mmCIF file of C-alpha atoms in Angstrom:
data_model
loop_
_atom_site.group_PDB
_atom_site.id
_atom_site.type_symbol
_atom_site.label_atom_id
_atom_site.label_comp_id
_atom_site.label_asym_id
_atom_site.label_seq_id
_atom_site.Cartn_x
_atom_site.Cartn_y
_atom_site.Cartn_z
ATOM 1 C CA MET A 758 -13.341 -4.007 13.150
ATOM 2 C CA LYS A 759 -13.866 -6.264 10.187
ATOM 3 C CA LYS A 760 -12.704 -9.868 10.206
ATOM 4 C CA LEU A 761 -8.924 -10.217 10.286
ATOM 5 C CA THR A 762 -8.014 -12.539 7.422
ATOM 6 C CA THR A 763 -4.566 -13.913 6.700
ATOM 7 C CA LYS A 764 -4.232 -11.504 3.775
ATOM 8 C CA ASN A 765 -5.160 -8.516 5.957
ATOM 9 C CA LEU A 766 -2.726 -9.654 8.651
ATOM 10 C CA VAL A 767 0.071 -9.934 6.084
ATOM 11 C CA ILE A 768 -0.714 -6.473 4.696
ATOM 12 C CA ALA A 769 -0.704 -5.064 8.250
ATOM 13 C CA ALA A 770 2.655 -6.741 8.931
ATOM 14 C CA LEU A 771 4.042 -5.276 5.702
ATOM 15 C CA PHE A 772 2.862 -1.816 6.759
ATOM 16 C CA ALA A 773 4.516 -2.291 10.176
ATOM 17 C CA ALA A 774 7.772 -3.341 8.507
ATOM 18 C CA LEU A 775 7.569 -0.476 6.019
ATOM 19 C CA THR A 776 6.968 1.962 8.865
ATOM 20 C CA CYS A 777 10.080 0.685 10.645
ATOM 21 C CA VAL A 778 12.239 0.762 7.517
ATOM 22 C CA MET A 779 11.095 4.232 6.443
ATOM 23 C CA THR A 780 11.690 5.536 9.957
ATOM 24 C CA MET A 781 15.212 4.139 10.083
ATOM 25 C CA SER A 782 16.287 4.600 6.455
ATOM 26 C CA VAL A 783 16.551 8.375 6.260
ATOM 27 C CA ARG A 784 17.427 10.193 9.463
ATOM 28 C CA ILE A 785 17.953 13.920 9.521
ATOM 29 C CA PRO A 786 19.323 14.801 12.981
ATOM 30 C CA ILE A 787 17.661 17.581 14.956
ATOM 31 C CA PRO A 788 20.272 19.714 16.729
ATOM 32 C CA GLY A 789 19.652 20.081 20.443
ATOM 33 C CA THR A 790 16.955 17.401 20.793
ATOM 34 C CA GLN A 791 18.925 14.230 19.952
ATOM 35 C CA GLY A 792 15.957 13.233 17.774
ATOM 36 C CA TYR A 793 15.655 13.020 14.032
ATOM 37 C CA ILE A 794 13.284 13.768 11.180
ATOM 38 C CA HIS A 795 12.285 10.776 9.051
ATOM 39 C CA PRO A 796 9.769 9.734 6.362
ATOM 40 C CA GLY A 797 8.196 7.063 8.585
ATOM 41 C CA ASP A 798 5.289 9.356 9.456
ATOM 42 C CA ALA A 799 4.103 9.086 5.865
ATOM 43 C CA VAL A 800 3.613 5.348 6.302
ATOM 44 C CA VAL A 801 1.932 5.900 9.675
ATOM 45 C CA ILE A 802 -0.598 8.170 7.939
ATOM 46 C CA LEU A 803 -1.077 5.623 5.160
ATOM 47 C CA CYS A 804 -1.610 2.830 7.710
ATOM 48 C CA GLY A 805 -4.676 4.694 8.899
ATOM 49 C CA ILE A 806 -5.949 5.167 5.381
ATOM 50 C CA PHE A 807 -5.459 1.658 4.034
ATOM 51 C CA LEU A 808 -5.969 -0.518 7.118
ATOM 52 C CA ASP A 809 -8.833 -1.006 9.522
ATOM 53 C CA PRO A 810 -8.384 1.688 12.230
ATOM 54 C CA VAL A 811 -7.640 -0.786 15.048
ATOM 55 C CA VAL A 812 -5.246 -2.800 12.883
ATOM 56 C CA ALA A 813 -3.665 0.484 11.746
ATOM 57 C CA PHE A 814 -3.083 1.449 15.386
ATOM 58 C CA PHE A 815 -1.053 -1.723 15.945
ATOM 59 C CA ALA A 816 0.776 -1.692 12.587
ATOM 60 C CA ALA A 817 1.875 1.939 12.930
ATOM 61 C CA GLY A 818 2.596 1.630 16.644
ATOM 62 C CA ILE A 819 4.618 -1.572 16.347
ATOM 63 C CA GLY A 820 6.557 -0.414 13.285
ATOM 64 C CA SER A 821 7.448 2.949 14.820
ATOM 65 C CA ALA A 822 8.253 1.492 18.251
ATOM 66 C CA LEU A 823 10.439 -1.155 16.632
ATOM 67 C CA ALA A 824 12.393 1.599 14.873
ATOM 68 C CA ASP A 825 12.974 3.309 18.232
ATOM 69 C CA LEU A 826 13.999 0.000 19.807
ATOM 70 C CA LEU A 827 16.449 -0.848 17.014
ATOM 71 C CA GLY A 828 17.692 2.742 16.871
ATOM 72 C CA GLY A 829 18.597 2.877 20.557
ATOM 73 C CA TYR A 830 15.790 5.209 21.675
ATOM 74 C CA PHE A 831 14.612 2.746 24.335
ATOM 75 C CA ILE A 832 12.807 5.242 26.534
ATOM 76 C CA TYR A 833 10.623 6.284 23.593
ATOM 77 C CA VAL A 834 9.424 2.784 22.634
ATOM 78 C CA PRO A 835 6.142 2.833 24.629
ATOM 79 C CA ILE A 836 5.598 6.541 23.976
ATOM 80 C CA THR A 837 6.073 6.108 20.238
ATOM 81 C CA PHE A 838 3.859 3.026 20.164
ATOM 82 C CA VAL A 839 0.935 4.978 21.627
ATOM 83 C CA ILE A 840 1.465 8.256 19.751
ATOM 84 C CA LYS A 841 2.000 6.755 16.289
ATOM 85 C CA GLY A 842 -0.763 4.236 16.919
ATOM 86 C CA LEU A 843 -3.136 7.089 17.773
ATOM 87 C CA VAL A 844 -2.157 8.920 14.590
ATOM 88 C CA ALA A 845 -3.089 5.888 12.492
ATOM 89 C CA LEU A 846 -6.258 5.211 14.509
ATOM 90 C CA CYS A 847 -7.526 8.798 14.246
ATOM 91 C CA GLY A 848 -6.609 9.013 10.577
ATOM 92 C CA GLY A 849 -8.318 5.704 9.894
ATOM 93 C CA LEU A 850 -11.488 6.701 11.720
ATOM 94 C CA PHE A 851 -11.602 10.021 9.884
ATOM 95 C CA PHE A 852 -10.899 8.424 6.510
ATOM 96 C CA ARG A 853 -13.709 5.930 7.044
ATOM 97 C CA SER A 854 -16.151 8.570 8.216
ATOM 98 C CA ARG A 855 -18.455 10.327 5.801
ATOM 99 C CA ALA A 856 -15.596 12.713 5.047
ATOM 100 C CA ALA A 857 -14.122 10.196 2.599
ATOM 101 C CA GLU A 858 -17.452 10.109 0.743
ATOM 102 C CA VAL A 859 -18.069 13.846 0.522
ATOM 103 C CA MET A 860 -14.511 15.171 0.259
ATOM 104 C CA ASN A 861 -11.770 14.715 -2.285
ATOM 105 C CA GLN A 862 -9.692 11.759 -1.058
ATOM 106 C CA TYR A 863 -6.478 13.778 -1.338
ATOM 107 C CA ALA A 864 -8.005 16.394 0.955
ATOM 108 C CA VAL A 865 -8.769 13.616 3.422
ATOM 109 C CA VAL A 866 -5.136 12.424 3.195
ATOM 110 C CA ILE A 867 -3.993 15.972 3.943
ATOM 111 C CA ILE A 868 -6.335 16.214 6.935
ATOM 112 C CA CYS A 869 -4.977 12.878 8.186
ATOM 113 C CA GLY A 870 -1.509 14.429 7.852
ATOM 114 C CA ILE A 871 -2.673 17.376 9.947
ATOM 115 C CA PHE A 872 -3.840 14.892 12.600
ATOM 116 C CA ASP A 873 -0.310 13.482 12.483
ATOM 117 C CA ILE A 874 1.277 16.883 13.030
ATOM 118 C CA LEU A 875 -0.989 17.709 15.974
ATOM 119 C CA ILE A 876 -0.888 14.331 17.714
ATOM 120 C CA VAL A 877 2.872 13.874 17.290
ATOM 121 C CA ALA A 878 3.835 17.418 18.331
ATOM 122 C CA LEU A 879 1.477 17.542 21.301
ATOM 123 C CA GLY A 880 1.975 13.898 22.318
ATOM 124 C CA TYR A 881 5.756 14.037 22.406
ATOM 125 C CA CYS A 882 5.690 17.475 24.027
ATOM 126 C CA PHE A 883 3.458 16.165 26.811
ATOM 127 C CA CYS A 884 5.622 13.081 27.411
ATOM 128 C CA GLU A 885 8.881 15.019 27.230
ATOM 129 C CA ILE A 886 7.705 17.387 29.960
ATOM 130 C CA PHE A 887 8.090 14.457 32.363
ATOM 131 C CA LEU A 888 11.366 13.319 30.822
ATOM 132 C CA TYR A 889 13.240 16.575 30.271
ATOM 133 C CA GLY A 890 11.184 19.475 31.629
ATOM 134 C CA LEU A 891 8.871 22.025 30.068
ATOM 135 C CA ALA A 892 11.460 24.110 28.199
ATOM 136 C CA ALA A 893 13.051 21.109 26.478
ATOM 137 C CA ALA A 894 9.639 19.651 25.634
ATOM 138 C CA ILE A 895 8.454 22.872 24.032
ATOM 139 C CA SER A 896 11.698 23.206 22.085
ATOM 140 C CA SER A 897 10.991 19.868 20.351
ATOM 141 C CA VAL A 898 7.605 20.997 18.982
ATOM 142 C CA PRO A 899 8.912 22.810 15.853
ATOM 143 C CA ALA A 900 11.005 19.808 14.780
ATOM 144 C CA ASN A 901 8.044 17.468 15.305
ATOM 145 C CA CYS A 902 5.912 19.807 13.185
ATOM 146 C CA VAL A 903 8.517 19.767 10.387
ATOM 147 C CA GLN A 904 8.588 15.970 10.568
ATOM 148 C CA GLY A 905 4.786 15.911 10.361
ATOM 149 C CA VAL A 906 4.704 18.218 7.354
ATOM 150 C CA SER A 907 7.267 16.062 5.546
ATOM 151 C CA GLY A 908 5.182 12.976 6.381
ATOM 152 C CA LEU A 909 2.071 14.680 5.031
ATOM 153 C CA ILE A 910 3.775 15.554 1.742
ATOM 154 C CA ILE A 911 5.250 12.076 1.280
ATOM 155 C CA ALA A 912 1.921 10.433 2.175
ATOM 156 C CA ALA A 913 0.101 12.565 -0.402
ATOM 157 C CA VAL A 914 2.634 11.496 -3.045
ATOM 158 C CA LEU A 915 2.578 7.800 -2.094
ATOM 159 C CA TYR A 916 -1.214 7.555 -1.660
ATOM 160 C CA PRO A 917 -2.131 7.005 -5.347
ATOM 161 C CA VAL A 918 0.732 4.530 -5.832
ATOM 162 C CA LEU A 919 -0.230 2.411 -2.821
ATOM 163 C CA LYS A 920 -3.921 2.700 -3.636
ATOM 164 C CA ALA A 921 -3.310 1.216 -7.078
ATOM 165 C CA ALA A 922 -0.981 -1.484 -5.722
ATOM 166 C CA LEU A 923 -3.401 -2.530 -2.988
ATOM 167 C CA ARG A 924 -6.271 -2.578 -5.463
ATOM 168 C CA GLN A 925 -4.298 -5.119 -7.526
ATOM 169 C CA VAL A 926 -3.548 -7.235 -4.435
ATOM 170 C CA VAL A 927 -7.199 -7.281 -3.397
ATOM 171 C CA SER A 928 -8.470 -8.042 -6.892
ATOM 172 C CA ALA A 929 -5.907 -10.856 -7.350
ATOM 173 C CA ALA A 930 -7.477 -12.837 -4.512
#
């Protein structure tokens, strides 16, 4: 992990806040699961891409967990913190690997989105087995995959915009 400067801490806090807001702003209810589809996963993916992987873990985890806390999904707060944090951590590690040097950066963003789909669907399924039973846990997988795909698409659209904006912030210092 590189040195955590005030500027990097502020950017991480902004990503955490943006994750929370995007998770809570648009909620498409999922019948039968009491969950919802939201664009917050796009910001979780982008946390991994733009932040140091460890910082991304905390920004994505805190922002997503805060959305669950404020939204009344109390039992999911620790689960969401870990799952969304892992999405950002894995995406960040992959983005910083040699893949970002040898692959098109949009392809890397898409692969980070695939990490999101897999980690979210499998992570929530595993945790929900203990909460609701196997059948209910498996029934939530398709909705989590749809949420992941929407996050992937939104992240791919937002990536060039945020890349340009963050480049200006970094160069202004």
